[in-house]
Coordinates of C-alpha atoms in Angstrom, one line a residue:
M63 CA -17.1 53.7 1.5
A64 CA -15.2 51.0 3.2
M65 CA -17.1 47.6 3.7
A66 CA -17.3 46.2 7.2
G67 CA -15.4 43.0 7.7
L68 CA -16.6 39.8 9.0
Y69 CA -16.1 38.6 12.6
R70 CA -16.5 34.8 12.7
R71 CA -19.5 32.7 11.7
I72 CA -22.0 31.0 13.9
L73 CA -21.2 27.3 13.7
P74 CA -24.3 25.5 12.5
S75 CA -25.3 23.1 15.2
P76 CA -26.5 20.5 14.4
P77 CA -25.0 18.9 12.7
A78 CA -21.6 20.1 14.2
I79 CA -20.9 20.2 17.9
D80 CA -18.6 23.0 19.1
F81 CA -15.5 21.5 20.6
A82 CA -15.5 23.9 23.5
S83 CA -19.2 23.4 24.3
S84 CA -20.3 21.2 27.3
E85 CA -21.3 18.4 24.8
G86 CA -18.1 18.9 22.9
K87 CA -16.0 18.6 26.2
K88 CA -18.0 15.5 27.1
L89 CA -17.2 13.8 23.8
F90 CA -13.6 14.7 24.1
T91 CA -13.3 13.1 27.6
E92 CA -15.0 10.0 26.6
A93 CA -12.9 9.7 23.5
I94 CA -9.7 10.1 25.6
H95 CA -10.9 7.4 27.9
N96 CA -11.5 5.1 25.0
G97 CA -8.1 5.7 23.5
T98 CA -9.1 7.5 20.3
M99 CA -7.5 10.9 20.9
E100 CA -3.9 9.9 20.9
G101 CA -3.2 11.9 17.8
F102 CA -4.9 15.0 19.2
F103 CA -2.2 16.2 21.4
K104 CA 0.6 16.4 18.8
L105 CA -1.8 18.1 16.4
I106 CA -3.2 20.6 18.9
S107 CA 0.4 21.5 19.9
Y108 CA 1.0 22.7 16.3
F109 CA -2.5 23.9 15.5
Q110 CA -2.4 27.0 13.4
T111 CA -4.8 29.3 11.6
Q112 CA -4.5 29.6 7.8
S113 CA -2.8 32.9 7.0
E114 CA -4.8 33.4 3.9
P115 CA -8.5 32.7 3.1
A116 CA -7.5 30.0 0.5
Y117 CA -4.6 28.5 2.4
C118 CA -6.5 25.8 4.2
G119 CA -4.7 23.0 2.4
L120 CA -1.3 24.5 3.1
A121 CA -2.2 25.2 6.8
S122 CA -3.4 21.7 7.3
L123 CA -0.4 20.2 5.8
S124 CA 2.0 22.5 7.6
M125 CA 0.4 21.6 10.9
V126 CA 0.6 17.9 10.3
L127 CA 4.3 18.1 9.1
N128 CA 5.2 20.0 12.3
A129 CA 3.2 17.6 14.4
L130 CA 5.2 14.6 12.9
A131 CA 8.5 16.5 13.6
I132 CA 9.6 16.4 9.9
D133 CA 12.5 18.8 9.4
P134 CA 11.9 21.1 6.4
G135 CA 15.6 21.3 5.7
R136 CA 15.5 25.1 5.3
K137 CA 15.1 28.1 7.5
W138 CA 11.8 29.7 8.4
K139 CA 13.0 32.8 10.2
G140 CA 16.2 33.5 12.1
P141 CA 18.0 30.2 12.6
W142 CA 14.8 28.2 13.0
R143 CA 13.7 25.4 10.5
W144 CA 10.0 25.2 10.7
F145 CA 7.1 24.4 8.3
D146 CA 5.2 27.5 7.4
E147 CA 2.6 27.8 4.7
N148 CA 4.8 29.9 2.5
M149 CA 7.4 27.2 2.3
L150 CA 4.9 24.8 0.7
D151 CA 5.4 26.1 -2.8
C152 CA 6.3 22.9 -4.5
C153 CA 3.4 21.8 -6.6
E154 CA 1.7 25.1 -7.3
P155 CA 2.7 28.7 -7.2
L156 CA 1.7 30.5 -3.9
E157 CA 0.1 33.3 -5.8
K158 CA -2.1 30.9 -7.5
V159 CA -3.0 29.1 -4.3
K160 CA -3.7 32.5 -2.7
D161 CA -6.2 33.3 -5.4
K162 CA -7.8 30.0 -6.1
G163 CA -6.9 27.5 -3.4
I164 CA -5.3 24.2 -4.1
S165 CA -6.5 20.7 -5.4
F166 CA -6.5 17.5 -3.5
G167 CA -3.8 15.9 -5.7
K168 CA -1.5 18.8 -5.3
V169 CA -1.7 18.8 -1.5
V170 CA -0.6 15.1 -1.7
C171 CA 2.3 16.2 -4.0
L172 CA 3.3 18.8 -1.4
G173 CA 3.3 16.3 1.3
H174 CA 5.7 14.1 -0.6
C175 CA 7.9 17.1 -1.5
A176 CA 8.1 18.0 2.2
G177 CA 9.4 14.7 3.2
A178 CA 6.2 12.9 4.4
N179 CA 4.8 9.6 3.4
V180 CA 1.4 10.3 2.0
E181 CA -1.4 7.8 1.1
A182 CA -4.3 9.4 -0.6
F183 CA -7.8 8.1 -1.3
R184 CA -10.5 9.8 -3.3
T185 CA -14.0 8.6 -2.2
N186 CA -14.5 6.7 -5.4
Q187 CA -11.3 4.7 -4.5
S188 CA -12.5 3.8 -1.0
T189 CA -15.4 3.2 1.2
I190 CA -16.8 4.8 4.3
D191 CA -15.9 1.7 6.3
D192 CA -12.3 1.9 5.1
F193 CA -12.3 5.6 6.0
R194 CA -13.6 4.9 9.5
K195 CA -10.8 2.3 10.0
Y196 CA -8.2 4.7 8.9
V197 CA -9.6 7.4 11.2
I198 CA -9.7 5.1 14.2
A199 CA -6.2 3.7 13.5
C200 CA -4.7 7.3 13.2
S201 CA -6.7 8.4 16.3
Q202 CA -5.0 5.7 18.3
S203 CA -1.6 6.9 17.3
D204 CA 0.4 10.0 17.2
D205 CA 2.6 9.0 14.2
C206 CA 0.0 9.2 11.5
H207 CA -2.6 11.9 10.8
V208 CA -5.6 12.2 8.6
I209 CA -6.2 15.3 6.4
S210 CA -9.8 15.6 5.0
S211 CA -10.8 17.4 1.8
Y212 CA -14.7 18.1 2.0
H213 CA -17.4 20.4 1.0
R214 CA -18.5 22.8 3.8
G215 CA -22.1 22.9 2.5
T216 CA -22.9 19.4 3.7
F217 CA -22.5 20.8 7.3
K218 CA -24.6 23.9 6.5
Q219 CA -21.4 26.0 6.7
T220 CA -20.7 28.9 4.4
G221 CA -18.0 28.3 1.8
T222 CA -17.2 25.4 -0.6
G223 CA -14.2 23.2 -0.7
H224 CA -12.1 22.9 2.5
F225 CA -9.1 21.1 4.1
S226 CA -8.5 20.3 7.8
P227 CA -7.0 17.7 9.9
I228 CA -9.0 15.2 11.9
G229 CA -8.0 15.4 15.5
G230 CA -9.9 12.5 17.0
Y231 CA -12.7 9.9 17.0
H232 CA -15.7 9.1 19.3
A233 CA -16.6 5.5 18.7
E234 CA -20.0 5.3 20.4
R235 CA -21.3 8.4 18.6
D236 CA -19.3 7.7 15.4
M237 CA -18.1 11.3 15.3
A238 CA -14.8 12.8 14.0
L239 CA -13.2 16.0 15.5
I240 CA -12.3 18.5 12.7
L241 CA -9.5 20.8 13.7
D242 CA -10.7 23.6 11.4
V243 CA -7.6 25.7 10.3
A244 CA -10.0 28.5 9.4
R245 CA -10.2 29.5 13.1
F246 CA -11.2 32.9 12.1
K247 CA -14.4 31.5 10.8
Y248 CA -15.3 28.3 12.8
P249 CA -13.8 26.7 15.9
P250 CA -12.8 23.0 16.1
H251 CA -16.1 20.9 16.0
W252 CA -17.3 17.4 16.1
V253 CA -19.2 16.0 13.1
P254 CA -20.9 12.6 12.3
L255 CA -18.4 10.6 10.4
G256 CA -21.1 9.5 8.0
L257 CA -21.8 13.1 7.2
L258 CA -18.1 13.9 6.8
W259 CA -17.9 11.1 4.2
E260 CA -20.9 12.7 2.3
A261 CA -19.0 16.0 2.4
M262 CA -15.9 14.4 1.0
D263 CA -17.9 12.4 -1.6
T264 CA -18.4 15.6 -3.6
V265 CA -16.7 16.8 -6.9
D266 CA -14.2 19.5 -6.9
E267 CA -15.2 21.7 -9.8
S268 CA -11.8 22.8 -10.6
T269 CA -10.5 19.2 -11.4
G270 CA -13.9 17.4 -12.0
L271 CA -12.6 14.7 -9.5
R272 CA -13.9 13.5 -6.1
R273 CA -12.4 14.9 -2.9
G274 CA -11.2 12.5 -0.3
F275 CA -8.7 12.0 2.5
M276 CA -5.0 11.3 3.0
L277 CA -2.9 9.7 5.6
V278 CA 0.3 11.6 6.4
S279 CA 3.2 9.9 8.3
R280 CA 7.0 9.9 8.5
R281 CA 9.1 8.1 6.0
Q282 CA 10.8 5.0 7.4
R283 CA 13.8 5.1 5.0
A284 CA 15.8 7.1 2.6
P285 CA 14.5 6.8 -0.9
A286 CA 17.8 5.4 -2.3
L287 CA 20.9 3.9 -1.0
L288 CA 23.2 3.8 -4.0
Y289 CA 21.2 4.7 -7.1
T290 CA 18.5 7.3 -8.0
L291 CA 17.0 8.9 -11.1
S292 CA 17.4 12.5 -11.9
C293 CA 15.4 15.1 -13.8
N294 CA 18.1 17.7 -13.7
H295 CA 18.7 17.6 -17.4
E296 CA 16.0 18.4 -19.9
S297 CA 16.8 15.0 -21.7
W298 CA 14.9 13.1 -18.9
I299 CA 11.8 13.4 -21.0
T300 CA 13.5 11.8 -24.0
T301 CA 15.2 9.1 -21.9
A302 CA 12.0 8.2 -20.0
K303 CA 10.1 7.9 -23.2
Y304 CA 12.8 5.7 -24.8
L305 CA 12.9 3.3 -21.8
M306 CA 9.2 3.1 -21.2
D307 CA 7.8 3.3 -24.7
D308 CA 10.4 2.6 -27.4
V309 CA 12.4 -0.2 -25.9
P310 CA 9.4 -2.6 -25.9
V311 CA 8.9 -1.9 -29.6
L312 CA 12.6 -2.4 -30.4
L313 CA 12.6 -5.7 -28.6
S314 CA 9.5 -6.9 -30.6
S315 CA 11.8 -7.2 -33.7
E316 CA 12.3 -10.6 -35.3
T317 CA 16.1 -10.1 -35.2
M318 CA 16.5 -10.8 -31.4
K319 CA 18.6 -13.9 -31.3
D320 CA 20.4 -13.9 -28.0
V321 CA 21.0 -11.9 -24.8
K322 CA 23.9 -10.0 -26.4
N323 CA 21.6 -8.9 -29.3
V324 CA 18.9 -7.8 -26.9
L325 CA 21.3 -5.6 -24.8
A326 CA 23.1 -4.3 -27.7
T327 CA 19.7 -3.2 -29.2
V328 CA 18.8 -1.3 -26.1
F329 CA 22.2 0.3 -25.7
M330 CA 22.7 1.3 -29.3
S331 CA 19.7 3.5 -29.3
L332 CA 20.0 5.1 -25.9
P333 CA 19.6 8.9 -26.0
L334 CA 23.1 10.6 -25.9
D335 CA 22.3 12.3 -22.6
F336 CA 20.9 9.3 -20.9
A337 CA 23.9 9.4 -18.4
E338 CA 22.2 12.4 -16.9
F339 CA 19.1 10.2 -16.1
I340 CA 20.6 7.7 -13.5
K341 CA 23.1 8.7 -10.8
W342 CA 24.9 6.9 -8.1
V343 CA 24.8 8.5 -4.7
A344 CA 28.0 9.9 -3.1
E345 CA 28.3 11.3 0.4
I346 CA 30.0 14.6 1.1
R347 CA 31.2 16.4 4.3
R348 CA 33.2 19.4 5.2
K349 CA 36.9 18.4 5.3
E350 CA 37.4 19.8 8.8
D351 CA 34.4 17.7 10.0
G352 CA 36.1 14.4 9.3
G353 CA 39.9 14.6 9.1
Q354 CA 41.4 11.3 7.9
G355 CA 38.8 9.2 9.8
L356 CA 35.3 8.1 9.4
S357 CA 32.6 7.9 12.1
E358 CA 30.7 4.7 12.7
E359 CA 27.6 6.1 11.0
E360 CA 29.8 7.1 7.9
K361 CA 31.3 3.6 7.8
G362 CA 27.9 2.0 8.2
R363 CA 26.3 3.9 5.4
L364 CA 29.3 3.3 3.2
S365 CA 29.2 -0.5 3.9
I366 CA 25.6 -0.6 2.9
K367 CA 26.3 1.1 -0.4
E368 CA 29.1 -1.3 -0.9
E369 CA 26.9 -4.2 -0.2
V370 CA 24.4 -3.0 -2.9
L371 CA 27.2 -2.5 -5.3
K372 CA 28.5 -5.9 -4.6
Q373 CA 25.1 -7.5 -5.1
V374 CA 24.6 -5.7 -8.5
Q375 CA 28.0 -7.1 -9.6
E376 CA 27.0 -10.6 -8.6
T377 CA 23.9 -10.6 -10.8
G378 CA 24.0 -12.6 -14.1
L379 CA 22.9 -9.5 -15.9
Y380 CA 25.9 -7.5 -14.7
N381 CA 28.2 -10.0 -16.4
H382 CA 26.3 -9.7 -19.7
V383 CA 26.3 -5.9 -19.5
T384 CA 30.1 -5.9 -18.8
D385 CA 30.7 -8.2 -21.9
I386 CA 28.6 -5.9 -24.1
L387 CA 30.4 -2.7 -22.9
S388 CA 33.8 -4.4 -23.8
L389 CA 32.9 -4.5 -27.5
Q390 CA 34.2 -1.3 -28.9
N391 CA 32.3 -1.5 -32.1
L392 CA 29.0 -2.4 -30.6
V393 CA 28.2 0.3 -28.1
C394 CA 30.2 3.3 -29.1
P395 CA 27.2 5.7 -28.5
T396 CA 26.8 4.3 -25.0
K397 CA 30.4 4.7 -24.1
Q398 CA 30.4 8.2 -25.4
A399 CA 27.4 9.0 -23.3
M400 CA 29.0 7.6 -20.2
G401 CA 32.3 9.3 -21.1
H402 CA 33.8 11.0 -18.1
R403 CA 31.2 9.6 -15.8
D404 CA 33.6 6.7 -15.0
S405 CA 36.3 9.1 -14.0
L406 CA 36.6 9.5 -10.3
P407 CA 38.4 12.9 -10.4
S408 CA 35.9 14.3 -12.8
I409 CA 33.0 13.1 -10.7
A410 CA 34.6 14.4 -7.5
A411 CA 35.3 17.8 -9.0
S412 CA 31.7 18.2 -9.8
V413 CA 30.4 16.8 -6.6
C414 CA 32.8 18.9 -4.4
C415 CA 31.7 22.0 -6.2
Q416 CA 28.1 21.1 -5.5
G417 CA 28.9 20.3 -1.9
A418 CA 30.6 23.6 -1.3
G419 CA 27.5 25.4 -2.5
I420 CA 25.3 23.4 -0.1
L421 CA 27.6 23.5 2.9
T422 CA 28.0 27.3 2.6
G423 CA 24.2 27.8 2.4
R424 CA 24.1 28.5 -1.3
S425 CA 22.6 25.2 -2.7
G426 CA 21.6 26.6 -6.1
S427 CA 25.0 28.3 -6.8
S428 CA 27.4 25.4 -7.3
D429 CA 28.4 26.8 -10.7
R430 CA 30.0 29.7 -8.7
F431 CA 32.5 27.3 -7.2
C432 CA 35.4 25.7 -9.0
C433 CA 38.2 23.4 -8.1
R434 CA 41.4 25.2 -7.3
E435 CA 43.3 22.4 -9.1
T436 CA 42.4 20.4 -12.2
C437 CA 42.9 17.2 -10.1
V438 CA 41.4 16.3 -6.7
R439 CA 43.5 14.8 -3.9
C440 CA 42.8 11.2 -3.1
Y441 CA 43.9 9.5 0.0
R442 CA 43.5 6.1 1.6
A443 CA 42.5 6.0 5.2
T444 CA 42.1 2.7 7.2
N445 CA 39.3 2.4 9.6
G446 CA 38.8 -0.8 11.4
D447 CA 39.4 -3.9 9.2
K448 CA 39.0 -2.5 5.7
P449 CA 40.2 0.6 3.7
V450 CA 38.0 3.3 2.6
T451 CA 38.4 5.8 -0.2
V452 CA 37.9 9.6 0.4
V453 CA 38.3 12.0 -2.4
S454 CA 39.3 15.4 -1.1
G455 CA 38.9 18.7 -3.1
T456 CA 39.4 22.3 -2.3
V457 CA 36.9 24.6 -4.1
V458 CA 37.0 28.4 -4.4
N459 CA 34.8 31.3 -5.2
G460 CA 35.1 34.9 -4.9
N461 CA 34.6 34.8 -1.1
G462 CA 37.1 32.2 -0.1
E463 CA 37.6 28.4 -0.3
Q464 CA 36.0 25.3 1.2
G465 CA 37.5 21.9 1.6
V466 CA 35.1 19.1 0.8
D467 CA 35.4 15.3 1.1
M468 CA 33.5 12.7 -1.0
L469 CA 33.1 9.3 0.5
V470 CA 33.4 6.6 -2.3
P471 CA 31.7 3.1 -2.1
L472 CA 34.2 0.6 -3.5
S473 CA 33.6 -2.7 -5.3
Q474 CA 35.2 -5.9 -4.1
G475 CA 38.2 -5.7 -6.5
E476 CA 41.8 -5.4 -5.4
P477 CA 42.3 -1.9 -4.0
S478 CA 44.4 0.5 -6.0
C479 CA 43.6 3.8 -4.1
C480 CA 46.1 6.6 -4.6
N481 CA 48.4 7.7 -1.9
S482 CA 48.0 10.9 0.0
G483 CA 48.5 13.9 -2.2
S484 CA 48.5 12.1 -5.4
C485 CA 45.9 12.0 -8.1
G486 CA 44.3 9.3 -10.1
D487 CA 41.4 6.9 -10.5
S488 CA 41.0 3.8 -8.3
G489 CA 38.5 2.3 -10.7
M490 CA 36.6 0.7 -7.9
H491 CA 33.7 3.2 -7.5
P492 CA 30.3 2.6 -9.1
A493 CA 30.8 2.7 -12.9
S494 CA 28.7 2.5 -16.1
N495 CA 28.4 -1.3 -16.1
D496 CA 26.7 -1.5 -12.7
V497 CA 24.7 1.7 -13.2
L498 CA 23.4 0.3 -16.5
T499 CA 22.7 -3.1 -14.9
A500 CA 20.6 -1.3 -12.1
L501 CA 18.7 0.7 -14.7
L502 CA 17.8 -2.5 -16.7
L503 CA 16.7 -4.3 -13.6
A504 CA 14.5 -1.4 -12.8
L505 CA 12.6 -1.6 -16.1
P506 CA 9.0 -2.9 -15.7
P507 CA 8.7 -6.6 -16.5
H508 CA 6.4 -5.9 -19.6
T509 CA 9.4 -4.2 -21.2
W510 CA 10.7 -7.6 -22.3
S511 CA 7.4 -9.3 -23.2
G512 CA 7.7 -8.5 -26.9
I513 CA 10.6 -10.8 -27.4
K514 CA 9.3 -13.5 -29.7
D515 CA 11.7 -16.3 -29.2
K516 CA 10.4 -18.2 -26.2
K517 CA 13.7 -19.6 -25.0
L518 CA 15.3 -16.1 -25.3
S519 CA 12.3 -14.5 -23.6
D520 CA 12.6 -16.9 -20.6
E521 CA 16.3 -16.2 -20.3
I522 CA 15.9 -12.4 -20.3
S523 CA 13.0 -12.8 -17.7
S524 CA 15.3 -14.8 -15.5
L525 CA 18.1 -12.2 -15.8
V526 CA 15.9 -9.2 -14.9
S527 CA 13.7 -10.8 -12.4
T528 CA 13.7 -9.0 -9.1
E529 CA 12.2 -12.0 -7.1
S530 CA 15.5 -13.7 -6.6
L531 CA 17.4 -10.6 -5.7
P532 CA 18.8 -10.2 -2.2
P533 CA 16.6 -8.0 0.0
L534 CA 18.8 -4.8 -0.1
L535 CA 19.1 -4.9 -3.8
Q536 CA 15.5 -5.8 -4.4
E537 CA 14.5 -2.7 -2.4
E538 CA 16.9 -0.5 -4.2
I539 CA 15.7 -1.8 -7.7
L540 CA 11.9 -1.5 -6.9
H541 CA 12.5 2.0 -5.6
L542 CA 14.1 2.9 -9.0
R543 CA 11.2 1.2 -10.7
G544 CA 8.9 3.4 -8.7
Q545 CA 10.7 6.5 -9.8
L546 CA 10.6 5.4 -13.4
L547 CA 6.8 4.8 -13.2
M548 CA 6.4 8.2 -11.6
L549 CA 8.3 9.8 -14.4
K550 CA 6.1 8.1 -16.9
R551 CA 3.0 9.5 -15.1
C552 CA 4.5 13.0 -15.3
K553 CA 5.5 12.6 -18.9
D554 CA 2.0 11.4 -19.8
N555 CA 0.4 14.2 -17.6
K556 CA -1.3 11.9 -15.3
V557 CA -0.7 13.8 -12.0
E558 CA -4.0 14.6 -10.5
D559 CA -6.1 11.4 -11.2
D560 CA -4.1 8.4 -10.2
L561 CA -3.8 8.4 -6.4
G562 CA -5.4 5.0 -5.6
F563 CA -4.3 2.3 -3.1
T564 CA -0.7 1.3 -2.5
S565 CA 0.5 -2.0 -1.2
S566 CA 1.5 -0.5 2.2
S567 CA -1.9 1.3 2.6
S568 CA -3.7 -2.1 1.8
R569 CA -1.6 -3.8 4.5
F570 CA -2.3 -0.9 7.0
L571 CA -6.1 -1.2 6.3
Q572 CA -5.9 -4.9 7.1
G573 CA -4.4 -4.0 10.5
M574 CA -0.8 -4.7 9.5
D575 CA 2.2 -2.5 10.2
P576 CA 3.9 -1.9 6.8
L577 CA 7.3 -1.6 8.5
H578 CA 7.2 -4.6 10.8
D579 CA 5.2 -6.7 8.6
D580 CA 7.6 -6.2 5.7
P581 CA 8.9 -9.7 4.8
M582 CA 12.3 -8.4 4.2
F583 CA 12.4 -6.1 7.3
F584 CA 14.3 -8.4 9.7
Q585 CA 16.7 -9.4 7.0
K586 CA 17.5 -5.9 6.3
L587 CA 17.6 -5.1 10.0
N588 CA 20.1 -7.9 10.6
F589 CA 22.3 -6.6 7.8
Y590 CA 22.1 -3.0 9.1
S591 CA 23.1 -4.2 12.5
K592 CA 26.1 -6.1 11.2
Q593 CA 27.4 -2.9 9.4
N594 CA 27.1 -0.8 12.6
S595 CA 25.0 1.7 10.9
H596 CA 23.1 2.7 14.1
R597 CA 20.0 3.5 12.1
K598 CA 17.5 4.7 14.7
S599 CA 13.8 4.4 14.3
S600 CA 11.9 7.7 13.5
H601 CA 11.1 9.8 16.6
A602 CA 10.4 13.4 17.1
V603 CA 13.6 15.4 16.5
T604 CA 13.7 19.1 17.5
N605 CA 16.4 21.6 17.3
C606 CA 18.0 20.0 14.4
S607 CA 20.7 21.3 12.2
I608 CA 21.6 20.4 8.6
H609 CA 24.9 18.6 8.3
K610 CA 24.9 17.5 4.7
L611 CA 22.6 17.0 1.8
L612 CA 21.7 14.5 -1.0
F613 CA 20.9 16.2 -4.2
T614 CA 20.6 15.4 -7.8
H615 CA 22.3 18.3 -9.6
S616 CA 24.7 18.1 -12.4
G617 CA 26.7 14.9 -11.8
V618 CA 26.4 12.5 -8.9
C619 CA 23.9 12.8 -6.0
S620 CA 25.5 13.7 -2.7
L621 CA 24.5 12.4 0.7
G622 CA 25.1 14.0 4.0
A623 CA 26.7 12.7 7.2
M624 CA 25.5 12.8 10.9
T625 CA 27.3 13.7 14.1
P626 CA 28.5 10.4 15.8
G627 CA 26.3 9.3 18.7
K628 CA 23.5 11.8 18.1
G629 CA 19.9 11.2 17.3
Y630 CA 18.9 11.8 13.7
S631 CA 16.0 11.8 11.4
L632 CA 15.4 11.7 7.7
S633 CA 13.2 14.0 5.7
A634 CA 12.9 15.5 2.2
V635 CA 13.7 19.0 1.5
S636 CA 10.8 21.2 0.4
L637 CA 10.6 23.2 -2.8
A638 CA 13.1 26.0 -2.6
E639 CA 15.9 23.5 -2.0
I640 CA 14.4 21.0 -4.6
R641 CA 14.2 23.8 -7.3
S642 CA 17.9 24.6 -6.9
T643 CA 19.2 21.0 -6.4
I644 CA 17.0 18.9 -8.8
A645 CA 16.6 21.8 -11.1
C646 CA 14.0 20.3 -13.3
P647 CA 13.8 21.7 -16.9
K648 CA 12.1 25.0 -17.3
S649 CA 10.1 23.4 -20.1
A650 CA 8.4 21.2 -17.5
S651 CA 5.1 22.3 -16.1
Y652 CA 5.1 23.6 -12.5
N653 CA 2.9 20.7 -11.5
M654 CA 5.2 18.2 -13.2
R655 CA 8.3 19.5 -11.5
G656 CA 6.5 19.1 -8.2
M657 CA 5.4 15.6 -9.0
L658 CA 9.1 14.6 -10.0
A659 CA 10.3 16.0 -6.8
R660 CA 7.9 13.7 -4.8
Y661 CA 9.8 10.5 -6.0
I662 CA 13.1 11.9 -6.9
G663 CA 13.4 13.1 -3.3
V664 CA 16.1 15.4 -2.0
L665 CA 17.2 14.2 1.3
I666 CA 19.0 15.6 4.3
Y667 CA 20.6 14.0 7.4
V668 CA 20.1 16.0 10.5
S669 CA 21.6 16.0 13.9
H670 CA 20.8 17.5 17.3
V671 CA 22.6 20.9 18.0

């Protein structure tokens, strides 16, 4: 005999107050008057009901991502790109979520995978006063939203752990509005903030960890300008272990006599596949999109990359690395590992094949494309007051061919770009010496602390210090260091339990804007404006279309271009794209692959249709 279903639940009141009740409406009106419902309107515009009984975490995040106008980078249905719960499969298989729900840490992971900036706090990492400040701040703005993870039992509701966004705050009554995504069960309702804190300050039995809350906002910048780390090749685990664990031990040897000795020791023992670990970022476009010229946006982005490259080459460490690599008998394994990585035609052939796969909508099938010729076409185009290098390739598969251009950042050497129709290597693009320099600068400071000779230790510390680096390069290196530390967390299986405060969240808590209070912000802004990059601040972008994609697949990362004069936004691609482009090793756990995708982000540039 079929069992009768359930039609809603009666909302226990008190402690909750139904949003649609007379008292709920009064609280809403008063909160609007006091300016603490600003985030409500974007959220309510994208309010959704969870499509499965255990999809509360996915529905909450999907709702917030759409409210923030973050482009998912892949289609939902028809031609439309839109966040749906079924697209949030990055950090946990959907079948598992459908059966058992999802943990707090993995929702945080999903947010990062999907392109948002997420700052998470368990209740044992925060206080109720801090929580209140965050709720008030987000309620007074529509560019940041709070998702709460709490236990329903505290509100006398049926069920256990639950996720829902907070839609507003009533200051006089100290109440928060929960936009419950289980609308088949309970309507939106007001609850005392203190009681909500108690509901969050409970232990999730599946992890043994406290619940909490997260702040979700748009990212302000692309994760990398010129360099990024990659987990495409299975050797990333070996390389990360070597850099983070083995190098400090090697450097504690008594045989360290000078800088050359230190660097040679590091290079001689590098894993053979370490070149798969760090990539430089190239930009691709359809050949017909650009012709022989570059748009102002393309020139601006290329100029910024070139400035980062120039700043790397101006460091004292770069000179030492270059000298070491010139010693044939000293670093043979390193040179073998880099091998064809310094050959522009080889790099371009790989990137153009990947680009063709992306630009034809088959991002995971670059291996089905191949260069029609063994050598790519390189030409020199002059735009404005300086030359640029664009490598062109025509790739083919069984269904036709695709022309792809790769925009190459150049060093400050004397140009030697090939003429149109000829082949060759300009030798001016990012190469092994600057890539290795960036990687060494990104190593944590304690890496070098085992050097026993005080004078040598001080010299090395000076060479690898980030404090004196120019703002652009400092930001680039610190981002690489963050990627490296995240890889170590993944390698050590510390994914779920290390969410804590970040520097930007601490500044936010103190009433500071992390973007505008960044001490380097105006210096960077000044440089960007000089380069005519036209980087706009993040606003809601609708009806967007993918133009190009940055990815870390076999070879160099590739970055997309935008339509000149059109508004644009940055976001990270969610799992289906990440799986096919980052291609983390099958031996890695599902959770680990998701966490890697958080920080080794796949990016897209989008433009209005």
